[in-house]
Coordinates of C-alpha atoms in Angstrom, one line a residue:
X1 CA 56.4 102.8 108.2
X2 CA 59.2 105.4 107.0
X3 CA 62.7 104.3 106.3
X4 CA 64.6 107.7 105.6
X5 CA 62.1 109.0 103.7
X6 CA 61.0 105.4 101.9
X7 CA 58.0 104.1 102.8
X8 CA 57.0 100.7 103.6
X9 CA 55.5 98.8 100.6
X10 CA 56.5 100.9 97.9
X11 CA 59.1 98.1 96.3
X12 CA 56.8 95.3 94.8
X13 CA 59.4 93.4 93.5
X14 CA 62.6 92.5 94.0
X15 CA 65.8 94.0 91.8
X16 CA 68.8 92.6 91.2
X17 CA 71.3 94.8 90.6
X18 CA 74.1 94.1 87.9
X19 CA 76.0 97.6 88.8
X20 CA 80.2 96.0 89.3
X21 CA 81.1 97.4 93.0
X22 CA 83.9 96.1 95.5
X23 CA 81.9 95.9 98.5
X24 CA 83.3 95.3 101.8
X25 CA 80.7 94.4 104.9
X26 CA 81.8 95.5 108.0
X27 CA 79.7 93.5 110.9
X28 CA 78.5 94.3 114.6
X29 CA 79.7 91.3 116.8
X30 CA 79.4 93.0 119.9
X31 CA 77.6 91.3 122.9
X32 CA 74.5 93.7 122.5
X33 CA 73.3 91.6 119.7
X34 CA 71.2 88.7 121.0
X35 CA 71.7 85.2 119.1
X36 CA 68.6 85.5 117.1
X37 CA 69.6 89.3 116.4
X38 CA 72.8 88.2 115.4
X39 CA 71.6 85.7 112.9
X40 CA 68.8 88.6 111.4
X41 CA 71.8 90.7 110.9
X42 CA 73.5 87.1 109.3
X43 CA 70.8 86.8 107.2
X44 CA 70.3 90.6 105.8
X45 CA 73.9 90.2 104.4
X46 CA 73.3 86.8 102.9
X47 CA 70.0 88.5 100.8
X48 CA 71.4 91.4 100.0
X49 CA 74.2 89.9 98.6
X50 CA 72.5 87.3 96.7
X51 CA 70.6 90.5 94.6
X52 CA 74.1 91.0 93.2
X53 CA 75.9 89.4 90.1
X54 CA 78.9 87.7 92.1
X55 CA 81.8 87.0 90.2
X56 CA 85.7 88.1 89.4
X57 CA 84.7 90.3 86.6
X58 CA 81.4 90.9 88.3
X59 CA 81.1 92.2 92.3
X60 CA 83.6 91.1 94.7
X61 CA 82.8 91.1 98.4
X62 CA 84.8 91.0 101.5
X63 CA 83.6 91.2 104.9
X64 CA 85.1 92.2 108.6
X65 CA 83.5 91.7 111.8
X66 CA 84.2 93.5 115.5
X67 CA 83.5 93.8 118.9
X68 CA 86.3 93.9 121.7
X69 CA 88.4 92.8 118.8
X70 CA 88.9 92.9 114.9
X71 CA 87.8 90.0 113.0
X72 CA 89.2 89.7 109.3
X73 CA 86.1 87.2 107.5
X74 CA 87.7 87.1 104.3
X75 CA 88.8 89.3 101.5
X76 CA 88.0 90.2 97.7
X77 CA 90.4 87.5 96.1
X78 CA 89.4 84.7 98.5
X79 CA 86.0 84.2 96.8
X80 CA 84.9 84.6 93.3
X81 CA 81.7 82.6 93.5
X82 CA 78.5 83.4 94.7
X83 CA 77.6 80.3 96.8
X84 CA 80.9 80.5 98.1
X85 CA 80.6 84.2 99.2
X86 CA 77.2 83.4 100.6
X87 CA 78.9 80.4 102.8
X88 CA 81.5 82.2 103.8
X89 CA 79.0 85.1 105.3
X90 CA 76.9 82.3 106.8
X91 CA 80.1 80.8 109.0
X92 CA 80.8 84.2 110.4
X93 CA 80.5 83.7 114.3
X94 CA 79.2 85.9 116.9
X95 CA 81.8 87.2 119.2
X96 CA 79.8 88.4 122.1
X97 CA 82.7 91.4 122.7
X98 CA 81.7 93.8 125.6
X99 CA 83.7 96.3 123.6
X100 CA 82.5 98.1 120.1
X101 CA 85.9 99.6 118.8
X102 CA 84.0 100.0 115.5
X103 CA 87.3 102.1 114.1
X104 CA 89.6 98.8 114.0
X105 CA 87.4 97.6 111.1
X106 CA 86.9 100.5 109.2
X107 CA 91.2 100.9 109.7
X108 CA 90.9 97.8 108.7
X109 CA 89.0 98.2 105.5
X110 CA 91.1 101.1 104.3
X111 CA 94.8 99.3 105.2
X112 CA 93.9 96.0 104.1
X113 CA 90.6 95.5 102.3
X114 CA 91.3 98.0 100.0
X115 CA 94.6 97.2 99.8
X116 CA 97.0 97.2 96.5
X117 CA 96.7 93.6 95.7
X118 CA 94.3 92.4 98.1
X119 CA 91.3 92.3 94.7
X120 CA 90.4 96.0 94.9
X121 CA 90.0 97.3 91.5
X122 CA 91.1 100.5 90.4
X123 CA 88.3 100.7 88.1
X124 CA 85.3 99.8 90.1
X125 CA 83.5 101.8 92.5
X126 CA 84.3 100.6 96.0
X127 CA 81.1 100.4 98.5
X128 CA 81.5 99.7 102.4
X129 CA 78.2 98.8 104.3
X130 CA 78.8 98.9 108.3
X131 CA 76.4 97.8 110.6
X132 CA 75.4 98.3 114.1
X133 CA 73.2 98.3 116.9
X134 CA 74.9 101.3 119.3
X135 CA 78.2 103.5 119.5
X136 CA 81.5 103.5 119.9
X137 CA 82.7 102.4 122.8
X138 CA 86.4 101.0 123.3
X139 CA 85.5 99.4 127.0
X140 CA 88.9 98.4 128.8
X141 CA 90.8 97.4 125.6
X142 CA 92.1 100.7 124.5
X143 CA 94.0 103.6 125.6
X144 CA 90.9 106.0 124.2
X145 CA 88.2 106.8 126.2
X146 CA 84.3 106.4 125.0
X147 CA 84.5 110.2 123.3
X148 CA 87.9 109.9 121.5
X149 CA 86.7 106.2 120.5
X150 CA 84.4 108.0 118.5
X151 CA 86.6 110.2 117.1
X152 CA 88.6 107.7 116.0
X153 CA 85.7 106.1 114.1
X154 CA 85.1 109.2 112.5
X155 CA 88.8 109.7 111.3
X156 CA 89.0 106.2 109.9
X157 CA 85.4 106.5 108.2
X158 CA 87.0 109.8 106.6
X159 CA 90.2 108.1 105.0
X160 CA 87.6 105.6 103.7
X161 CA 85.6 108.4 102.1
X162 CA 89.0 110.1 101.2
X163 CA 89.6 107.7 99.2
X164 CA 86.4 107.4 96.8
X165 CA 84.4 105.1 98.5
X166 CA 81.2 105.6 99.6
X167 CA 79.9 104.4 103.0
X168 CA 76.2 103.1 103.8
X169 CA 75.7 103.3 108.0
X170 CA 73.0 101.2 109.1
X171 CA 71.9 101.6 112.6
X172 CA 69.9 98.9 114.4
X173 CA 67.4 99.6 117.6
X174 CA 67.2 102.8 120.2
X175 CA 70.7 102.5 121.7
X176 CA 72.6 103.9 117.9
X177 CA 74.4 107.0 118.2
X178 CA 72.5 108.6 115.4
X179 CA 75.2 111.7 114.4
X180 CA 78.1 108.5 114.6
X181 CA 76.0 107.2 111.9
X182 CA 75.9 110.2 110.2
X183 CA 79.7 110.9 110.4
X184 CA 80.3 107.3 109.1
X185 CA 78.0 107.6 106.2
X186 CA 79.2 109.4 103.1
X187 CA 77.0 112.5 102.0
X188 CA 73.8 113.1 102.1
X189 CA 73.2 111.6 105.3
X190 CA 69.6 110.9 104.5
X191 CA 70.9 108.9 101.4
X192 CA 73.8 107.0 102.8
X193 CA 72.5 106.8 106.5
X194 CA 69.6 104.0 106.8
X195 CA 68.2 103.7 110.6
X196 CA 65.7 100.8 111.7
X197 CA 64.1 100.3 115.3
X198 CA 65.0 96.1 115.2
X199 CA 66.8 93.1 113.8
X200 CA 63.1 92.2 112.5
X201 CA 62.8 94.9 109.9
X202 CA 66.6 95.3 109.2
X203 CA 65.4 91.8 107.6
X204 CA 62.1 93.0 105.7
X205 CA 62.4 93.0 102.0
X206 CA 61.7 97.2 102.4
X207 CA 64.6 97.8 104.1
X208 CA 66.7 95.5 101.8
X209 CA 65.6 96.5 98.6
X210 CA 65.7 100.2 99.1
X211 CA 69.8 99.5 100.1
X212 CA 69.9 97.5 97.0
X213 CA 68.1 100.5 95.0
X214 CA 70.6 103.4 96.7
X215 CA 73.8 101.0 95.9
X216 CA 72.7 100.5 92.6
X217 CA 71.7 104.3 92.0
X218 CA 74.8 105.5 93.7
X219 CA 77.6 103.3 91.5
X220 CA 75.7 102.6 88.2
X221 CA 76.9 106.3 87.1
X222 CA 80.9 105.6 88.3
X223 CA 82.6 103.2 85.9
X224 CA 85.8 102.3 84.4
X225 CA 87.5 105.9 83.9
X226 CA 84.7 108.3 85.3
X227 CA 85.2 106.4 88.9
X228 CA 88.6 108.3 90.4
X229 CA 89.6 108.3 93.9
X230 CA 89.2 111.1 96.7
X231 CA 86.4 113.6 97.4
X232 CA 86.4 115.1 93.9
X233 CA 84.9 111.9 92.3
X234 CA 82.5 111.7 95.2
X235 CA 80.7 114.6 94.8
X236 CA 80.1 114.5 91.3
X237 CA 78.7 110.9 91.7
X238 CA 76.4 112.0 94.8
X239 CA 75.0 115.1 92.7
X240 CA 74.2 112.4 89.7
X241 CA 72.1 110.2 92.4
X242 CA 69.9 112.9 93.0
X243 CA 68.8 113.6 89.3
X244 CA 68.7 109.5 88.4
X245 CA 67.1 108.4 91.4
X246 CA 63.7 108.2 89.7
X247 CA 64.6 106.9 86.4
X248 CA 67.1 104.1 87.5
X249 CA 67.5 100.8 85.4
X250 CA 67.0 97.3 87.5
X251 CA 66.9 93.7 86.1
X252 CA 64.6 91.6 86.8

C-alpha cells in the first residue's frame, strides 16, 4: 500500500515531534461523512495531535469545522493544555450539512485564526491541515455556483499560502476532487497533498506518522527569524525539505 509515494509499514515506531508550529485543523462536517466516518476522522486529529508537545510556548492548535455552514471549534489562546486541546477536538459535532463551502473555513482561518491577537505567533511557522472526503460544492446556500465555489476555495487557500503558511490537503475516499486538493495544498503537491481511499486508513498509524514526519520535516528548518511571511519564505523552506527529508531528527 502506497501513500504518495510512502509505503505501508515503513514507520516502526511512532515519533513525536517537538518542532513549535501554530496549527489550525480545518474539518469536513458535511453529510457525506457517515457517523462512524466522522468519528475516524475525530479520532485522526485526536492522535496526531497528541504526537505533538502542546503548550503556550510549545504548539498551539485551533480547529474550524464546515459543511452548509462555518463552524468556529476554538482558537489558539483558548487552550494551552494538551488534555484540554484533545477534549475540545473530541466535543466537535457532526453537522450533517448537504453543502461543502470548504472556502468559509479557510476565509476563516486567514481572517480570524490567524488573526493579530487571536495566539498566532509571528515567530512560529503556521501549519493548516484541511480535510475532506469530496469537493466544493456551495448547494443552495450561496450565490456561487459548484465551479466558482471552487474557485473561491482556491483564492482563499492562496491568501493562506500568501501569507507563509503551508497547507497539508488530505482527501478521504473516491468522490475527492483530486486537482482541488492539489490547489489547496502548498507546493510540491506530492509533499503537501496526502490522498487515502477510506476513513479506515486515514486512521492507520502509516498515514498518521508520515503527516507527523512531513510537518515535522517541513517547519523544523523555519524558526524564530528565518520563518517570514509570504511566498519568499515558502520556497526556501520547501527546497530545505527536499535535502533533510532523509536525515530528519524525531524524539522518541
Amino acid at each position: 500500500m502506497i501513500f504518495n509515494g510512502v509505503a505501508s509499514g515503513s514507520y516502526k515506531r511512532t515519533p513525536l515531534c517537538k518542532t513549535k508550529i501554530d496549527l489550525a485543523i480545518v474539518i469536513d462536517s458535511s453529510n457525506s461523512l457517515l457517523a462512524l466516518d466522522f468519528r475516524n476522522q475525530i479520532q485522526f486529529v485526536k492522535d496526531f495531535v497528541d504526537f505533538l508537545v502542546i503548550g503556550s510556548d510549545a504548539t498551539r492548535v485551533a480547529a474550524v469545522s464546515f459543511s452548509n455552514y462555518l463552524v468556529p471549534q476554538f482558537g489558539f489562546n483558548d487552550y494551552t493544555t494538551k488534555i484540554d486541546v484533545l477534549s475540545a477536538i473530541n466535543d466537535i459535532e457532526h453537522y450533517k450539512g448537504e453543502a461543502t463551502r470548504t472556502y468559509l473555513a479557510l476565509k476563516h482561518t486567514h481572517e480570524h485564526i490567524f488573526a493579530p491577537g487571536n495566539g498566532e505567533r509571528s515567530d512560529v511557522v503556521d501549519v493548516v491541515i484541511v480535510l475532506t472526503d469530496g469537493d466544493t460544492n456551495p448547494g443552495k446556500y450561496d450565490i456561487f455556483t459548484a465551479s466558482q465555489g471552487k474557485i473561491q476555495t482556491q483564492k482563499e487557500a492562496a491568501l493562506i499560502k500568501d501569507r507563509g503558511a503551508y497547507i497539508f490537503a488530505i482527501g478521504v475516499g473516491g468522490g475527492v476532487d483530486v486537482k482541488e486538493l492539489n490547489e489547496i495544498s502548498s507546493d510540491p503537491d506530492q509533499r503537501f497533498t496526502i490522498q487515502v481511499s477510506n476513513f479506515s486508513q486515514l486512521n492507520s498509524d502509516e498515514v498518521k506518522e508520515m503527516l507527523l514526519k512531513r510537518a515535522c520535516v517541513e517547519t523544523m528548518e523555519c524558526q524564530g527569524s528565518n520563518c517570514l511571511s509570504g511566498n519568499g519564505a515558502q520556497n526556501v523552506h520547501i527546497s530545505v525539505l527536499t535535502i533533510i527529508v532523509s536525515s530528519v531528527l524525531f524524539y522518541f
